[in-house]
Every structure is written in C-alpha cells, then in structure tokens.
Amino acid sequence: MARWQLVLLFGLVLSASLHRVASEEAADADVDVEDAPASGEAEDEDYADTERAHLIVRKWFKEDQAVQGRNLTVNLEVYNAGNAAASDVKLTDSKAPEGFTIADGLTDASFAKIDVGSKVQHSYVLSVATATDMQAFEPARVSYAADADGEQQLTVSTVAYVEVLTPTQQLQNHLLTGGKYVSLGMLRTGRDWITASALLAVLAALLGGNSAYKSVTTARTNVRRKKALASLEKDE
Ligand SMILES: *[C@@H]1O[C@H](CO)[C@@H](O)[C@H](O)[C@H]1NC(C)=O
C-alpha cells in the first residue's frame, strides 16, 4: 500500500474523529432543554374520572443521520393514551430548519378519529440541501376534540435532533466505525498496520493538545498495534 494512501486514509479518520467529538458536545449542550417537567398535574386530577382523549405526539427521523444531497424522512406518530376516542385530529408540523426542502408529502395531516390505545402515523420526505452540523426541528402541533362535548385540546410533539453530514463525512464515519472493513479492505498485512500506526502516532503528535482526541486515538492505536503484531507473527 502506497504511503500517500495511508496518509490520506488517516487524515480522513482523524478529521472524522474530531468531527465526532465536536458533534457529541453539541448534542450534549442541546438536549437538556427537552425534558421540561410535565405541566398540569392538578388538571389531570380534575379530569381523572372524566372520559377524555389524551394524545401523545412523537417526532423522529427514519435515518440516523442526514446526508447532504440525500433524503431525510420525518415520522410523526400520534398515540391516544386517554380513555375516550379523539376526534377531529389536526396535525401541523413546524417548518424544517434552513437547508431542508420538502421532497415528497405534506407537513400537515388530519385524522377523523383515533381510538383509545391506538395510534396513527404520518411521514414526509425532506431533501437535505445546504444544512450542516446538529439541527433541531421544532415540535409538531396537534389539535383535537378530547371528549364528547368537542372541547378542543392542543398538544405538541418532542423536538427532534439530527446530525447533518456531507457525503465525505459519512464515508469517514463508516471508516471510523467499521474498523474491520478498513483492516480487511485496505490494510492487508501486519506491516501495513505498523506503517499505519506509526503514521497515526506522528499525526497525533502534530495535532497534540486535544485531550479528548488523544484518549480516543490512543485506545485505537493500542488495539491496532496489538492486531498488527499478532498478524505479523502469523505472516512470518
Ligand atoms: C428523495 O425522495 C424523492 C421523493 O420521494 C425521490 O423522488 C428522490 O429520488 C429521492 N432522492 C434520493 C437521493 O433518494
């Protein structure tokens, strides 16, 4: 394996691991906001012996990550956790953040009735244009008639988060998480591995100073070094 290929490969792996650390930090920072305490316990008591629908709305993505130039499917699920059917259910999703456009389907939907204990689903497809980094999608809103009197209720879904990658970053992630693929496909011999981990050590020294990065790569390098030595022994 040519030396320049190894340099390229490990450049990719390095930038992917830095990207990963950065985006995990971003996720940690964002997610705490979500779990606000449930409001209105007193209301629940008032309504305890009345027959009412109680809708719970969940919003999530089919894909684990959004990739620029690909599609991202938004899923919405409405579940009736109450003890009466909900009627006249209107689902309205918030506009996606900038950089996403609708490729297929509608953000809104209506359902005449959702029975006790049952759920309905609605999906639509976004195309990922220019978005980057971690993106927060505002909640969907649902209005419905909760009881026989047709009293209107409003509820909102969870906020949904997705990490947006460029196609190159997605490839890097594959390389990073698929150690086997890399080792079988690209680094065939123990000598390849030794060259690779030497290069990695040099790159790590050049980059120095980022402790999170170091602890990740040191563990990885140790594993790789062990594998390399084991396979070198087999080769000879
Ligand atoms: C995205 O979805 C649209 C509509 O379903 C489809 O026509 C298009 O081929 C999809 N694009 C990609 C890249 O999958």
PDB file of C-alpha atoms and ligand atoms in Angstrom:
ATOM      1  CA  MET A   1       0.000   0.000   0.000  1.00  0.00           C
ATOM      2  CA  ALA A   2       1.417   3.343  -1.026  1.00  0.00           C
ATOM      3  CA  ARG A   3       2.404   5.750   1.690  1.00  0.00           C
ATOM      4  CA  TRP A   4       0.298   8.594   0.318  1.00  0.00           C
ATOM      5  CA  GLN A   5      -2.788   6.395   0.518  1.00  0.00           C
ATOM      6  CA  LEU A   6      -2.142   5.779   4.184  1.00  0.00           C
ATOM      7  CA  VAL A   7      -1.629   9.466   4.837  1.00  0.00           C
ATOM      8  CA  LEU A   8      -4.905  10.190   3.085  1.00  0.00           C
ATOM      9  CA  LEU A   9      -6.756   7.465   4.962  1.00  0.00           C
ATOM     10  CA  PHE A  10      -5.598   8.607   8.345  1.00  0.00           C
ATOM     11  CA  GLY A  11      -6.253  12.209   7.517  1.00  0.00           C
ATOM     12  CA  LEU A  12      -9.829  11.144   6.883  1.00  0.00           C
ATOM     13  CA  VAL A  13     -10.039   9.119  10.078  1.00  0.00           C
ATOM     14  CA  LEU A  14      -8.584  11.942  12.139  1.00  0.00           C
ATOM     15  CA  SER A  15     -10.915  14.587  10.871  1.00  0.00           C
ATOM     16  CA  ALA A  16     -13.845  12.229  11.356  1.00  0.00           C
ATOM     17  CA  SER A  17     -12.949  11.634  14.996  1.00  0.00           C
ATOM     18  CA  LEU A  18     -12.573  15.353  15.619  1.00  0.00           C
ATOM     19  CA  HIS A  19     -15.901  15.956  13.942  1.00  0.00           C
ATOM     20  CA  ARG A  20     -17.463  13.285  16.126  1.00  0.00           C
ATOM     21  CA  VAL A  21     -16.187  14.745  19.387  1.00  0.00           C
ATOM     22  CA  ALA A  22     -17.424  18.181  18.332  1.00  0.00           C
ATOM     23  CA  SER A  23     -20.878  16.989  17.403  1.00  0.00           C
ATOM     24  CA  GLU A  24     -21.287  14.932  20.567  1.00  0.00           C
ATOM     25  CA  GLU A  25     -20.537  18.062  22.559  1.00  0.00           C
ATOM     26  CA  ALA A  26     -23.113  19.940  20.535  1.00  0.00           C
ATOM     27  CA  ALA A  27     -25.685  17.238  21.210  1.00  0.00           C
ATOM     28  CA  ASP A  28     -24.989  17.278  24.951  1.00  0.00           C
ATOM     29  CA  ALA A  29     -25.408  21.020  25.013  1.00  0.00           C
ATOM     30  CA  ASP A  30     -28.707  20.978  23.155  1.00  0.00           C
ATOM     31  CA  VAL A  31     -30.620  18.038  24.503  1.00  0.00           C
ATOM     32  CA  ASP A  32     -31.046  19.108  28.144  1.00  0.00           C
ATOM     33  CA  VAL A  33     -33.640  21.673  27.189  1.00  0.00           C
ATOM     34  CA  GLU A  34     -36.079  18.993  26.169  1.00  0.00           C
ATOM     35  CA  ASP A  35     -37.150  17.364  29.419  1.00  0.00           C
ATOM     36  CA  ALA A  36     -39.251  20.109  30.905  1.00  0.00           C
ATOM     37  CA  PRO A  37     -41.407  18.757  33.733  1.00  0.00           C
ATOM     38  CA  ALA A  38     -44.901  17.711  32.694  1.00  0.00           C
ATOM     39  CA  SER A  39     -47.247  20.577  33.453  1.00  0.00           C
ATOM     40  CA  GLY A  40     -50.722  20.495  34.879  1.00  0.00           C
ATOM     41  CA  GLU A  41     -50.816  17.675  37.406  1.00  0.00           C
ATOM     42  CA  ALA A  42     -53.728  19.459  39.024  1.00  0.00           C
ATOM     43  CA  GLU A  43     -55.591  19.392  35.710  1.00  0.00           C
ATOM     44  CA  ASP A  44     -55.010  15.651  35.440  1.00  0.00           C
ATOM     45  CA  GLU A  45     -56.682  15.196  38.804  1.00  0.00           C
ATOM     46  CA  ASP A  46     -59.657  17.306  37.778  1.00  0.00           C
ATOM     47  CA  TYR A  47     -60.117  15.163  34.715  1.00  0.00           C
ATOM     48  CA  ALA A  48     -59.292  11.862  36.365  1.00  0.00           C
ATOM     49  CA  ASP A  49     -62.822  10.429  36.285  1.00  0.00           C
ATOM     50  CA  THR A  50     -63.974  12.091  33.063  1.00  0.00           C
ATOM     51  CA  GLU A  51     -63.695  10.268  29.796  1.00  0.00           C
ATOM     52  CA  ARG A  52     -61.147  12.105  27.759  1.00  0.00           C
ATOM     53  CA  ALA A  53     -58.736  11.505  24.932  1.00  0.00           C
ATOM     54  CA  HIS A  54     -55.118  12.224  25.703  1.00  0.00           C
ATOM     55  CA  LEU A  55     -52.854  12.387  22.675  1.00  0.00           C
ATOM     56  CA  ILE A  56     -49.100  11.928  22.811  1.00  0.00           C
ATOM     57  CA  VAL A  57     -47.097  13.017  19.768  1.00  0.00           C
ATOM     58  CA  ARG A  58     -43.676  11.725  18.844  1.00  0.00           C
ATOM     59  CA  LYS A  59     -41.445  13.135  16.117  1.00  0.00           C
ATOM     60  CA  TRP A  60     -38.326  11.367  14.843  1.00  0.00           C
ATOM     61  CA  PHE A  61     -36.351  10.607  11.711  1.00  0.00           C
ATOM     62  CA  LYS A  62     -36.149   7.350   9.834  1.00  0.00           C
ATOM     63  CA  GLU A  63     -32.441   7.863   9.142  1.00  0.00           C
ATOM     64  CA  ASP A  64     -29.813   8.054  11.898  1.00  0.00           C
ATOM     65  CA  GLN A  65     -28.096  10.929  10.167  1.00  0.00           C
ATOM     66  CA  ALA A  66     -28.944  13.415   7.450  1.00  0.00           C
ATOM     67  CA  VAL A  67     -26.581  13.425   4.496  1.00  0.00           C
ATOM     68  CA  GLN A  68     -26.350  16.374   2.093  1.00  0.00           C
ATOM     69  CA  GLY A  69     -27.846  15.503  -1.272  1.00  0.00           C
ATOM     70  CA  ARG A  70     -29.927  12.680   0.208  1.00  0.00           C
ATOM     71  CA  ASN A  71     -33.395  12.482   1.697  1.00  0.00           C
ATOM     72  CA  LEU A  72     -34.437  12.640   5.312  1.00  0.00           C
ATOM     73  CA  THR A  73     -37.802  11.147   6.318  1.00  0.00           C
ATOM     74  CA  VAL A  74     -39.721  12.827   9.131  1.00  0.00           C
ATOM     75  CA  ASN A  75     -42.002  10.477  11.072  1.00  0.00           C
ATOM     76  CA  LEU A  76     -44.840  11.662  13.274  1.00  0.00           C
ATOM     77  CA  GLU A  77     -46.850   9.349  15.476  1.00  0.00           C
ATOM     78  CA  VAL A  78     -49.948  10.271  17.452  1.00  0.00           C
ATOM     79  CA  TYR A  79     -50.975   7.883  20.232  1.00  0.00           C
ATOM     80  CA  ASN A  80     -54.161   8.111  22.248  1.00  0.00           C
ATOM     81  CA  ALA A  81     -53.280   7.384  25.890  1.00  0.00           C
ATOM     82  CA  GLY A  82     -56.627   8.609  27.183  1.00  0.00           C
ATOM     83  CA  ASN A  83     -59.870   6.770  27.954  1.00  0.00           C
ATOM     84  CA  ALA A  84     -62.017   8.234  25.163  1.00  0.00           C
ATOM     85  CA  ALA A  85     -61.557   8.470  21.412  1.00  0.00           C
ATOM     86  CA  ALA A  86     -60.083  11.659  19.978  1.00  0.00           C
ATOM     87  CA  SER A  87     -61.819  13.211  17.012  1.00  0.00           C
ATOM     88  CA  ASP A  88     -61.138  15.964  14.510  1.00  0.00           C
ATOM     89  CA  VAL A  89     -57.378  15.492  14.920  1.00  0.00           C
ATOM     90  CA  LYS A  90     -55.256  18.037  13.047  1.00  0.00           C
ATOM     91  CA  LEU A  91     -51.510  17.578  12.855  1.00  0.00           C
ATOM     92  CA  THR A  92     -49.367  20.548  11.812  1.00  0.00           C
ATOM     93  CA  ASP A  93     -45.620  20.167  11.687  1.00  0.00           C
ATOM     94  CA  SER A  94     -43.301  23.133  12.078  1.00  0.00           C
ATOM     95  CA  LYS A  95     -41.214  24.287   9.155  1.00  0.00           C
ATOM     96  CA  ALA A  96     -37.896  22.445   8.879  1.00  0.00           C
ATOM     97  CA  PRO A  97     -34.724  24.455   9.623  1.00  0.00           C
ATOM     98  CA  GLU A  98     -32.940  26.217   6.767  1.00  0.00           C
ATOM     99  CA  GLY A  99     -31.193  23.966   4.323  1.00  0.00           C
ATOM    100  CA  PHE A 100     -34.029  21.416   4.153  1.00  0.00           C
ATOM    101  CA  THR A 101     -36.714  21.418   1.482  1.00  0.00           C
ATOM    102  CA  ILE A 102     -39.762  19.214   1.053  1.00  0.00           C
ATOM    103  CA  ALA A 103     -39.152  16.430  -1.468  1.00  0.00           C
ATOM    104  CA  ASP A 104     -42.354  14.458  -1.020  1.00  0.00           C
ATOM    105  CA  GLY A 105     -45.522  14.602   1.073  1.00  0.00           C
ATOM    106  CA  LEU A 106     -47.043  17.226   3.329  1.00  0.00           C
ATOM    107  CA  THR A 107     -46.144  18.603   6.751  1.00  0.00           C
ATOM    108  CA  ASP A 108     -49.820  18.519   7.785  1.00  0.00           C
ATOM    109  CA  ALA A 109     -52.383  15.758   8.145  1.00  0.00           C
ATOM    110  CA  SER A 110     -55.882  15.223   9.582  1.00  0.00           C
ATOM    111  CA  PHE A 111     -57.477  12.188  11.169  1.00  0.00           C
ATOM    112  CA  ALA A 112     -61.202  11.936  11.813  1.00  0.00           C
ATOM    113  CA  LYS A 113     -60.769   9.689  14.856  1.00  0.00           C
ATOM    114  CA  ILE A 114     -58.109   7.996  16.968  1.00  0.00           C
ATOM    115  CA  ASP A 115     -59.461   5.283  19.245  1.00  0.00           C
ATOM    116  CA  VAL A 116     -58.337   4.645  22.818  1.00  0.00           C
ATOM    117  CA  GLY A 117     -54.955   2.879  22.829  1.00  0.00           C
ATOM    118  CA  SER A 118     -54.395   3.197  19.097  1.00  0.00           C
ATOM    119  CA  LYS A 119     -52.050   5.312  17.055  1.00  0.00           C
ATOM    120  CA  VAL A 120     -51.713   6.880  13.633  1.00  0.00           C
ATOM    121  CA  GLN A 121     -48.580   7.740  11.712  1.00  0.00           C
ATOM    122  CA  HIS A 122     -47.725  10.397   9.193  1.00  0.00           C
ATOM    123  CA  SER A 123     -44.466  10.818   7.263  1.00  0.00           C
ATOM    124  CA  TYR A 124     -42.999  13.148   4.700  1.00  0.00           C
ATOM    125  CA  VAL A 125     -39.650  13.397   2.971  1.00  0.00           C
ATOM    126  CA  LEU A 126     -37.203  16.286   3.120  1.00  0.00           C
ATOM    127  CA  SER A 127     -34.263  16.733   0.867  1.00  0.00           C
ATOM    128  CA  VAL A 128     -31.082  17.759   2.652  1.00  0.00           C
ATOM    129  CA  ALA A 129     -29.627  20.682   0.715  1.00  0.00           C
ATOM    130  CA  THR A 130     -27.260  23.018   2.492  1.00  0.00           C
ATOM    131  CA  ALA A 131     -27.760  22.187   6.177  1.00  0.00           C
ATOM    132  CA  THR A 132     -24.724  21.404   8.374  1.00  0.00           C
ATOM    133  CA  ASP A 133     -23.950  20.329  11.969  1.00  0.00           C
ATOM    134  CA  MET A 134     -26.587  19.368  14.546  1.00  0.00           C
ATOM    135  CA  GLN A 135     -30.038  20.623  13.626  1.00  0.00           C
ATOM    136  CA  ALA A 136     -33.062  20.956  15.885  1.00  0.00           C
ATOM    137  CA  PHE A 137     -36.530  20.535  14.375  1.00  0.00           C
ATOM    138  CA  GLU A 138     -39.253  22.412  16.183  1.00  0.00           C
ATOM    139  CA  PRO A 139     -42.159  20.341  17.557  1.00  0.00           C
ATOM    140  CA  ALA A 140     -45.263  19.432  15.593  1.00  0.00           C
ATOM    141  CA  ARG A 141     -48.608  20.671  16.978  1.00  0.00           C
ATOM    142  CA  VAL A 142     -51.764  18.622  17.255  1.00  0.00           C
ATOM    143  CA  SER A 143     -55.256  19.897  17.972  1.00  0.00           C
ATOM    144  CA  TYR A 144     -58.153  17.538  18.718  1.00  0.00           C
ATOM    145  CA  ALA A 145     -61.512  17.172  20.341  1.00  0.00           C
ATOM    146  CA  ALA A 146     -60.870  15.294  23.564  1.00  0.00           C
ATOM    147  CA  ASP A 147     -64.414  14.444  24.683  1.00  0.00           C
ATOM    148  CA  ALA A 148     -67.996  14.203  23.549  1.00  0.00           C
ATOM    149  CA  ASP A 149     -68.515  17.950  24.012  1.00  0.00           C
ATOM    150  CA  GLY A 150     -65.857  18.512  21.383  1.00  0.00           C
ATOM    151  CA  GLU A 151     -63.676  20.597  23.672  1.00  0.00           C
ATOM    152  CA  GLN A 152     -60.500  21.475  21.752  1.00  0.00           C
ATOM    153  CA  GLN A 153     -57.163  20.391  23.118  1.00  0.00           C
ATOM    154  CA  LEU A 154     -53.715  21.345  21.899  1.00  0.00           C
ATOM    155  CA  THR A 155     -50.539  19.360  22.347  1.00  0.00           C
ATOM    156  CA  VAL A 156     -47.023  19.357  20.918  1.00  0.00           C
ATOM    157  CA  SER A 157     -44.522  16.685  19.938  1.00  0.00           C
ATOM    158  CA  THR A 158     -40.976  16.268  21.131  1.00  0.00           C
ATOM    159  CA  VAL A 159     -38.222  18.292  19.452  1.00  0.00           C
ATOM    160  CA  ALA A 160     -36.237  16.163  17.016  1.00  0.00           C
ATOM    161  CA  TYR A 161     -32.479  16.441  16.507  1.00  0.00           C
ATOM    162  CA  VAL A 162     -30.432  15.240  13.587  1.00  0.00           C
ATOM    163  CA  GLU A 163     -26.779  15.471  12.692  1.00  0.00           C
ATOM    164  CA  VAL A 164     -26.114  16.605   9.127  1.00  0.00           C
ATOM    165  CA  LEU A 165     -23.097  15.190   7.340  1.00  0.00           C
ATOM    166  CA  THR A 166     -21.541  15.802   3.960  1.00  0.00           C
ATOM    167  CA  PRO A 167     -21.133  12.622   1.886  1.00  0.00           C
ATOM    168  CA  THR A 168     -17.390  12.728   2.701  1.00  0.00           C
ATOM    169  CA  GLN A 169     -18.062  12.912   6.441  1.00  0.00           C
ATOM    170  CA  GLN A 170     -20.416   9.974   6.123  1.00  0.00           C
ATOM    171  CA  LEU A 171     -17.667   7.961   4.440  1.00  0.00           C
ATOM    172  CA  GLN A 172     -15.274   8.945   7.210  1.00  0.00           C
ATOM    173  CA  ASN A 173     -17.743   7.733   9.802  1.00  0.00           C
ATOM    174  CA  HIS A 174     -18.032   4.422   8.010  1.00  0.00           C
ATOM    175  CA  LEU A 175     -14.264   4.072   8.048  1.00  0.00           C
ATOM    176  CA  LEU A 176     -14.082   5.067  11.678  1.00  0.00           C
ATOM    177  CA  THR A 177     -16.785   2.763  12.967  1.00  0.00           C
ATOM    178  CA  GLY A 178     -16.064  -0.051  10.519  1.00  0.00           C
ATOM    179  CA  GLY A 179     -12.558  -0.971  11.628  1.00  0.00           C
ATOM    180  CA  LYS A 180     -12.980  -4.399  10.088  1.00  0.00           C
ATOM    181  CA  TYR A 181     -13.809  -3.019   6.675  1.00  0.00           C
ATOM    182  CA  VAL A 182     -10.708  -0.858   6.761  1.00  0.00           C
ATOM    183  CA  SER A 183      -8.453  -3.598   8.011  1.00  0.00           C
ATOM    184  CA  LEU A 184      -9.650  -6.195   5.517  1.00  0.00           C
ATOM    185  CA  GLY A 185     -10.003  -3.911   2.558  1.00  0.00           C
ATOM    186  CA  MET A 186      -7.073  -1.582   2.832  1.00  0.00           C
ATOM    187  CA  LEU A 187      -4.524  -2.698   5.371  1.00  0.00           C
ATOM    188  CA  ARG A 188      -3.822  -6.249   4.396  1.00  0.00           C
ATOM    189  CA  THR A 189      -0.695  -7.166   6.257  1.00  0.00           C
ATOM    190  CA  GLY A 190       0.840  -6.630   9.642  1.00  0.00           C
ATOM    191  CA  ARG A 191       3.364  -4.355   8.002  1.00  0.00           C
ATOM    192  CA  ASP A 192       0.582  -2.132   6.671  1.00  0.00           C
ATOM    193  CA  TRP A 193      -0.752  -1.842  10.185  1.00  0.00           C
ATOM    194  CA  ILE A 194       2.617  -0.970  11.640  1.00  0.00           C
ATOM    195  CA  THR A 195       3.203   1.694   8.992  1.00  0.00           C
ATOM    196  CA  ALA A 196      -0.310   2.991   9.596  1.00  0.00           C
ATOM    197  CA  SER A 197       0.004   3.228  13.365  1.00  0.00           C
ATOM    198  CA  ALA A 198       3.410   4.905  13.054  1.00  0.00           C
ATOM    199  CA  LEU A 199       1.834   7.484  10.765  1.00  0.00           C
ATOM    200  CA  LEU A 200      -1.063   7.897  13.138  1.00  0.00           C
ATOM    201  CA  ALA A 201       1.343   8.496  16.023  1.00  0.00           C
ATOM    202  CA  VAL A 202       3.113  11.204  14.011  1.00  0.00           C
ATOM    203  CA  LEU A 203      -0.163  12.856  13.094  1.00  0.00           C
ATOM    204  CA  ALA A 204      -1.365  12.660  16.689  1.00  0.00           C
ATOM    205  CA  ALA A 205       1.838  14.301  17.895  1.00  0.00           C
ATOM    206  CA  LEU A 206       1.421  17.059  15.307  1.00  0.00           C
ATOM    207  CA  LEU A 207      -2.136  17.677  16.373  1.00  0.00           C
ATOM    208  CA  GLY A 208      -1.379  17.379  20.133  1.00  0.00           C
ATOM    209  CA  GLY A 209      -3.192  19.341  22.800  1.00  0.00           C
ATOM    210  CA  ASN A 210      -6.684  17.987  22.255  1.00  0.00           C
ATOM    211  CA  SER A 211      -7.093  15.591  25.150  1.00  0.00           C
ATOM    212  CA  ALA A 212     -10.444  14.127  24.091  1.00  0.00           C
ATOM    213  CA  TYR A 213      -8.987  13.337  20.727  1.00  0.00           C
ATOM    214  CA  LYS A 214      -5.881  11.810  22.269  1.00  0.00           C
ATOM    215  CA  SER A 215      -7.693   9.437  24.565  1.00  0.00           C
ATOM    216  CA  VAL A 216      -9.766   8.117  21.666  1.00  0.00           C
ATOM    217  CA  THR A 217      -6.884   7.597  19.322  1.00  0.00           C
ATOM    218  CA  THR A 218      -4.526   6.204  21.942  1.00  0.00           C
ATOM    219  CA  ALA A 219      -7.012   3.442  22.687  1.00  0.00           C
ATOM    220  CA  ARG A 220      -7.471   2.826  18.991  1.00  0.00           C
ATOM    221  CA  THR A 221      -3.774   2.848  18.289  1.00  0.00           C
ATOM    222  CA  ASN A 222      -3.143   0.338  21.035  1.00  0.00           C
ATOM    223  CA  VAL A 223      -5.757  -2.023  19.646  1.00  0.00           C
ATOM    224  CA  ARG A 224      -4.365  -1.634  16.153  1.00  0.00           C
ATOM    225  CA  ARG A 225      -0.808  -2.116  17.282  1.00  0.00           C
ATOM    226  CA  LYS A 226      -1.763  -5.358  19.024  1.00  0.00           C
ATOM    227  CA  LYS A 227      -3.597  -6.594  15.950  1.00  0.00           C
ATOM    228  CA  ALA A 228      -0.679  -5.618  13.769  1.00  0.00           C
ATOM    229  CA  LEU A 229       1.804  -7.509  15.904  1.00  0.00           C
ATOM    230  CA  ALA A 230      -0.453 -10.558  16.073  1.00  0.00           C
ATOM    231  CA  SER A 231      -0.897 -10.619  12.329  1.00  0.00           C
ATOM    232  CA  LEU A 232       2.812 -10.023  11.736  1.00  0.00           C
ATOM    233  CA  GLU A 233       3.565 -13.091  13.797  1.00  0.00           C
ATOM    234  CA  LYS A 234       1.164 -15.071  11.662  1.00  0.00           C
ATOM    235  CA  ASP A 235       2.628 -13.752   8.415  1.00  0.00           C
ATOM    236  CA  GLU A 236       6.143 -14.870   9.264  1.00  0.00           C
TER     237      GLU A 236
HETATM  238  C1  LIG B   1     -35.872  11.697  -2.473  1.00  0.00           C
HETATM  239  O1  LIG B   1     -37.251  11.489  -2.442  1.00  0.00           O
HETATM  240  C2  LIG B   1     -37.907  11.831  -3.641  1.00  0.00           C
HETATM  241  C3  LIG B   1     -39.386  11.708  -3.410  1.00  0.00           C
HETATM  242  O2  LIG B   1     -39.733  10.523  -2.707  1.00  0.00           O
HETATM  243  C4  LIG B   1     -37.421  10.900  -4.735  1.00  0.00           C
HETATM  244  O3  LIG B   1     -38.052  11.214  -5.953  1.00  0.00           O
HETATM  245  C5  LIG B   1     -35.923  11.061  -4.871  1.00  0.00           C
HETATM  246  O4  LIG B   1     -35.424  10.135  -5.800  1.00  0.00           O
HETATM  247  C6  LIG B   1     -35.232  10.841  -3.543  1.00  0.00           C
HETATM  248  N1  LIG B   1     -33.845  11.201  -3.671  1.00  0.00           N
HETATM  249  C7  LIG B   1     -32.863  10.433  -3.205  1.00  0.00           C
HETATM  250  C8  LIG B   1     -31.490  10.960  -3.397  1.00  0.00           C
HETATM  251  O5  LIG B   1     -33.071   9.356  -2.651  1.00  0.00           O
END
